[in-house]
Amino acid sequence: MQSANTLLKKIIRSSVLPFAAHNGMTKDFFPLRRALSLSLCMKQDNSQSPSEKIDLDGWKKVMKSGLQEVSETVSQHKELSTLAGARELLEMWRLAGRSVPENITEEQLKGFIECPSKSAQKKYLKFLYLKELYKKKDKRKMIEKREKRLEAQEQDSKPDETKKNSFICFWANSMDKTYNWRVAQSMIFGQPLVFDMSYEKDMSIREVANTVRQLVLSEGFNRRSVDPFHIHFCNLKEDSLYQKEFIKHYKEAWGRLLVTATDQCYTEVFPKDKLIYLTADSPKVMKTFDHDKIYIIGSMVDRSIKTGISLARAKRLGLETAALPLEKYLLWSSGAKNLTLDQMMHILLTLKDTGDWKKALEFVPKRKYTGFVNKPVHELKKTLNLINTLKLGRRQEEIRKQFAKSYSKKLTQE
Amino acid sequence: IQPPEKPLQAEEWNRLRESFSSPEIFEEVMLNSMVRYNSPLDVAKSLLTHVAKSHGDIAYSLLVKYLALCVQQGKTSEIHDVYDIMKTRYKVLESGAYNLLIRGLSNSDQWRMAFTLLEEVKKIMIPSRGNYESCIKAASRHREMNLAFDLYREMLDKDLVPTLDVLQAFFDYSRGMKGAELQKELFGILFYLRDNQIYPHKTFMRSIKLWFESIPGENWRGHLTTIKDSGQCPVCNHQLEDSNLTEEDYNNLRERIIRDVIHGTDTFRKTSPQEFEAFQTFVENRLPFDIVIDGLNVSHMKPRQTQCENLFNAVNCLAKGNTRLLVLGRKHMLTNSSNWRKELMKEMQDKADFFFAENISEDDTFLLYATLQSGKHCKFVTRDFLRDHKACLSDSVTRHLFRKWQRGHQIAFYSSEEGNHINFLPALCYDCVVQTTGDTWHIPYKNNFEEKYSYQVPRKWLCIQQK
């Protein structure tokens, strides 16, 4: 009886009643009350059951309480500019759990508004979101590293016992000097390698940015190689997007870079018969690396694969073309045959040093092929032919069997 | 995880939460599975109460999920409450919540509220076609056809493609209603189907039929039928529109093909200016052709025969009387090899004109050019669906023209299992679109759930005539 009394008190105290009355929701309220009284009876029968009834609409009260001032401020700035409106909307998307960056700059917001479709907006936001995520992750790692380093320093802060070393310590600075010396030499005596910078109009802004990133990587690999190429950026116009991105990456080092950047076309710089345009669409397959030729690579990232653009360029200029012998050496599994610019650089550098296709094609991403062709191609063809003749042979046997069957049928009929 | 069947106490939720592998997303996961299992609302409420009491606030994403549950169960008053709470909390809502609110409210007796919400959405973004669909359906369900059609036009203005469901709703809810204005609007929908070459499915077709037959005092009768190859309707003996393009459309299409497909951004991508010019003079000197054949495509017809024999058979089949044939190929066909024997090539060249493109050029583009240049009577033979060429055309109007022209001019073929016989499927001589003569309507339709490729046309028709 005592427990029933406390229960009743609780019901009266509970917020269901005033809340429901306040909202005038009699419809919803009645079944609830019925449920309450029912559970009351049950409680009296069975005293072991949980003693408290849940206030089901309590959350609404919590959500509505103390919000008066918020709603007032809302009504104050009703008219929002498009930018502010978009920012508002993004914030709501973020709250709803979509892939939206937490912080967004004015410029990015404009980019978002200018997206031509809803799916383009979604993609752009996801890109920004992931970018932000990686940045945060890197920052966190850096902080962790620093802490660890400090810890380590504290631990071995023994009396400074200078380590005696007979070798001179090679600092990054002196390494750079050696590299630069080599590249400078290649600029006088080295084999030219041309990057064709004339695809800006075929790419989106993001693709141009990716292209330049790959070019920066390529230049880095080249600089550190034993026998670097003399890199030419041909058709590179002043104030082009390419140029702007380059400056973004290299800053003031862009002017000191040991490469030849020119707005001239390669056909004006080099004799035409020495040029070979490397493109995956070429019908001709490269057999050996020729040290006397000048290879051209199109500086293009095409996410939506635009077949035949670079081949068309070579056709227009009447240049020889070549494709890497990917099919010949690799059992291709999936992915497009166009490789990134830094992969091309690795492959060409290796070819130049060793002439070994197998070594060079190690730089093709592993996900794109299942393995190297271990036998020469003509031998593979031979086994293929053998399989085919076996298949055909079996078919012939089947025909013979069928003939025998019908023949015996004929015999029995007669 | 399976949601509980009855509302739980705070400590019970706590216990569940702690036993869950990643407690920080416990509420999200739990509400998601409540939506999936369609749990009673009280269970979700008890969870929300628990969250509100322990955090003093409920995250927006949780509110949206709860809203989804309410919409799923059609609890209008709850939807209202959640909307009120959201409105006081946030300046604007996002598309997910609006979608749910509009869907939920449009199905209730407070459907007009959905319209005010739609206006709110318009302020921050373009509403989705789903939003429009909900509102249009609600309006037409309550026989507010004018309102529904206003929204429909607005939707088309915004380049949103209405679902077949919406279009069907118009016919369903207009049944038995009189009014010249309404009739005009519904005919407008039929013309929309015609212009965009959309084929209604069977249930939609039935709605159209019933609507026609329900118009008071007009005496329409509908019959299901299949059209003969000649293009005559067996029910009303009416001859269907032929598949020829008008002079203007034809010239338009030809120009667009040359501009977009052959030249595109760069003539060198598919051919070269010299080669194209050479081809143009070649064609001009020999016009007009009756049939243009894609030599390489035809030569792959039967894998057991050499390519040369295949092409030879096809040319022999098609060269009857004095039909003028043009075979397009590539230069490699001229080098004597096991696949391409010189004698057979010689023999064929007596029966048909041949043009050999460079090995790295695309011969399909030449096929289109030669056929269009020869005139309206000229047909072409290939098994290719020409989808990539259609995709090169920049606007949908020209793409529809291209499809129409293709239906009327492409001869497809297949080889019979035994023997050397090749079967050619003649091009359709009538056009497969919704069409009318004023007192008759002919509407092609497809079966429900039927997989239909874009190049296929339905064979079944609805014939409606006024007695």
GROMACS .gro file of N, CA and C in nm, chain A residues 253-309:
model
  171
  253ALA      N    1   6.085   2.936  -5.453
  253ALA     CA    2   6.178   2.842  -5.515
  253ALA      C    3   6.146   2.821  -5.663
  254TRP      N    4   6.026   2.858  -5.705
  254TRP     CA    5   5.985   2.837  -5.845
  254TRP      C    6   6.084   2.905  -5.940
  255GLY      N    7   6.133   3.023  -5.903
  255GLY     CA    8   6.225   3.095  -5.990
  255GLY      C    9   6.363   3.030  -5.996
  256ARG      N   10   6.398   2.956  -5.889
  256ARG     CA   11   6.533   2.898  -5.884
  256ARG      C   12   6.534   2.753  -5.930
  257LEU      N   13   6.416   2.702  -5.971
  257LEU     CA   14   6.405   2.561  -6.004
  257LEU      C   15   6.491   2.528  -6.126
  258LEU      N   16   6.562   2.414  -6.119
  258LEU     CA   17   6.650   2.379  -6.229
  258LEU      C   18   6.574   2.299  -6.335
  259VAL      N   19   6.482   2.367  -6.397
  259VAL     CA   20   6.406   2.309  -6.509
  259VAL      C   21   6.392   2.420  -6.613
  260THR      N   22   6.355   2.380  -6.734
  260THR     CA   23   6.329   2.481  -6.835
  260THR      C   24   6.179   2.497  -6.849
  261ALA      N   25   6.129   2.614  -6.814
  261ALA     CA   26   5.986   2.642  -6.832
  261ALA      C   27   5.971   2.743  -6.944
  262THR      N   28   5.890   2.710  -7.043
  262THR     CA   29   5.878   2.799  -7.158
  262THR      C   30   5.736   2.799  -7.210
  263ASP      N   31   5.696   2.909  -7.272
  263ASP     CA   32   5.563   2.909  -7.332
  263ASP      C   33   5.569   2.861  -7.477
  264GLN      N   34   5.688   2.824  -7.521
  264GLN     CA   35   5.702   2.771  -7.657
  264GLN      C   36   5.653   2.627  -7.662
  265CYS      N   37   5.620   2.584  -7.782
  265CYS     CA   38   5.582   2.444  -7.800
  265CYS      C   39   5.710   2.362  -7.819
  266TYR      N   40   5.703   2.235  -7.784
  266TYR     CA   41   5.822   2.149  -7.800
  266TYR      C   42   5.865   2.138  -7.945
  267THR      N   43   5.768   2.156  -8.035
  267THR     CA   44   5.807   2.145  -8.177
  267THR      C   45   5.895   2.263  -8.219
  268GLU      N   46   5.885   2.374  -8.144
  268GLU     CA   47   5.972   2.487  -8.175
  268GLU      C   48   6.109   2.471  -8.110
  269VAL      N   49   6.113   2.395  -8.001
  269VAL     CA   50   6.238   2.382  -7.927
  269VAL      C   51   6.324   2.269  -7.982
  270PHE      N   52   6.258   2.162  -8.022
  270PHE     CA   53   6.333   2.043  -8.064
  270PHE      C   54   6.300   2.006  -8.209
  271PRO      N   55   6.392   1.934  -8.274
  271PRO     CA   56   6.358   1.883  -8.408
  271PRO      C   57   6.244   1.782  -8.399
  272LYS      N   58   6.151   1.791  -8.494
  272LYS     CA   59   6.028   1.711  -8.488
  272LYS      C   60   6.055   1.561  -8.489
  273ASP      N   61   6.154   1.520  -8.567
  273ASP     CA   62   6.176   1.375  -8.584
  273ASP      C   63   6.234   1.311  -8.459
  274LYS      N   64   6.272   1.392  -8.361
  274LYS     CA   65   6.328   1.334  -8.239
  274LYS      C   66   6.222   1.317  -8.131
  275LEU      N   67   6.104   1.376  -8.153
  275LEU     CA   68   6.003   1.377  -8.049
  275LEU      C   69   5.917   1.250  -8.053
  276ILE      N   70   5.888   1.197  -7.937
  276ILE     CA   71   5.791   1.087  -7.927
  276ILE      C   72   5.691   1.123  -7.818
  277TYR      N   73   5.563   1.124  -7.855
  277TYR     CA   74   5.459   1.157  -7.758
  277TYR      C   75   5.414   1.030  -7.689
  278LEU      N   76   5.425   1.026  -7.558
  278LEU     CA   77   5.382   0.907  -7.483
  278LEU      C   78   5.235   0.921  -7.448
  279THR      N   79   5.154   0.830  -7.496
  279THR     CA   80   5.011   0.832  -7.463
  279THR      C   81   4.957   0.689  -7.463
  280ALA      N   82   4.869   0.663  -7.366
  280ALA     CA   83   4.815   0.527  -7.352
  280ALA      C   84   4.729   0.489  -7.473
  281ASP      N   85   4.682   0.587  -7.549
  281ASP     CA   86   4.595   0.558  -7.663
  281ASP      C   87   4.673   0.525  -7.790
  282SER      N   88   4.804   0.536  -7.782
  282SER     CA   89   4.883   0.515  -7.904
  282SER      C   90   4.872   0.371  -7.954
  283PRO      N   91   4.859   0.353  -8.085
  283PRO     CA   92   4.857   0.218  -8.139
  283PRO      C   93   4.996   0.154  -8.136
  284LYS      N   94   5.098   0.234  -8.128
  284LYS     CA   95   5.236   0.182  -8.127
  284LYS      C   96   5.281   0.155  -7.984
  285VAL      N   97   5.349   0.044  -7.967
  285VAL     CA   98   5.397   0.008  -7.835
  285VAL      C   99   5.548   0.029  -7.829
  286MET      N  100   5.591   0.091  -7.723
  286MET     CA  101   5.733   0.120  -7.703
  286MET      C  102   5.809  -0.010  -7.678
  287LYS      N  103   5.917  -0.029  -7.753
  287LYS     CA  104   5.994  -0.153  -7.733
  287LYS      C  105   6.113  -0.129  -7.641
  288THR      N  106   6.193  -0.029  -7.677
  288THR     CA  107   6.309   0.002  -7.595
  288THR      C  108   6.311   0.151  -7.567
  289PHE      N  109   6.386   0.185  -7.464
  289PHE     CA  110   6.403   0.325  -7.431
  289PHE      C  111   6.516   0.380  -7.517
  290ASP      N  112   6.489   0.486  -7.592
  290ASP     CA  113   6.589   0.541  -7.683
  290ASP      C  114   6.651   0.665  -7.620
  291HIS      N  115   6.783   0.662  -7.601
  291HIS     CA  116   6.850   0.773  -7.531
  291HIS      C  117   6.865   0.896  -7.620
  292ASP      N  118   6.840   0.882  -7.748
  292ASP     CA  119   6.853   0.997  -7.837
  292ASP      C  120   6.721   1.068  -7.862
  293LYS      N  121   6.611   1.006  -7.817
  293LYS     CA  122   6.480   1.067  -7.844
  293LYS      C  123   6.439   1.160  -7.731
  294ILE      N  124   6.342   1.241  -7.761
  294ILE     CA  125   6.288   1.328  -7.657
  294ILE      C  126   6.144   1.286  -7.633
  295TYR      N  127   6.116   1.239  -7.514
  295TYR     CA  128   5.983   1.190  -7.484
  295TYR      C  129   5.897   1.303  -7.429
  296ILE      N  130   5.771   1.300  -7.469
  296ILE     CA  131   5.677   1.402  -7.422
  296ILE      C  132   5.568   1.335  -7.339
  297ILE      N  133   5.539   1.393  -7.226
  297ILE     CA  134   5.429   1.343  -7.142
  297ILE      C  135   5.325   1.454  -7.131
  298GLY      N  136   5.201   1.420  -7.153
  298GLY     CA  137   5.094   1.519  -7.140
  298GLY      C  138   5.063   1.545  -6.993
  299SER      N  139   5.068   1.671  -6.950
  299SER     CA  140   5.042   1.702  -6.809
  299SER      C  141   4.893   1.712  -6.788
  300MET      N  142   4.831   1.598  -6.778
  300MET     CA  143   4.686   1.600  -6.763
  300MET      C  144   4.643   1.492  -6.666
  301VAL      N  145   4.552   1.529  -6.578
  301VAL     CA  146   4.481   1.431  -6.496
  301VAL      C  147   4.340   1.428  -6.549
  302ASP      N  148   4.295   1.314  -6.596
  302ASP     CA  149   4.156   1.309  -6.642
  302ASP      C  150   4.079   1.207  -6.559
  303ARG      N  151   4.006   1.261  -6.462
  303ARG     CA  152   3.927   1.175  -6.376
  303ARG      C  153   3.813   1.111  -6.455
  304SER      N  154   3.751   1.192  -6.542
  304SER     CA  155   3.654   1.131  -6.633
  304SER      C  156   3.732   1.105  -6.760
  305ILE      N  157   3.764   0.981  -6.781
  305ILE     CA  158   3.866   0.948  -6.880
  305ILE      C  159   3.829   1.000  -7.018
  306LYS      N  160   3.911   1.092  -7.065
  306LYS     CA  161   3.885   1.152  -7.195
  306LYS      C  162   3.977   1.086  -7.295
  307THR      N  163   3.924   0.990  -7.363
  307THR     CA  164   4.007   0.911  -7.453
  307THR      C  165   4.053   0.995  -7.570
  308GLY      N  166   4.177   0.980  -7.604
  308GLY     CA  167   4.226   1.031  -7.732
  308GLY      C  168   4.260   1.178  -7.736
  309ILE      N  169   4.261   1.249  -7.625
  309ILE     CA  170   4.295   1.391  -7.632
  309ILE      C  171   4.442   1.410  -7.665
   0.00000   0.00000   0.00000
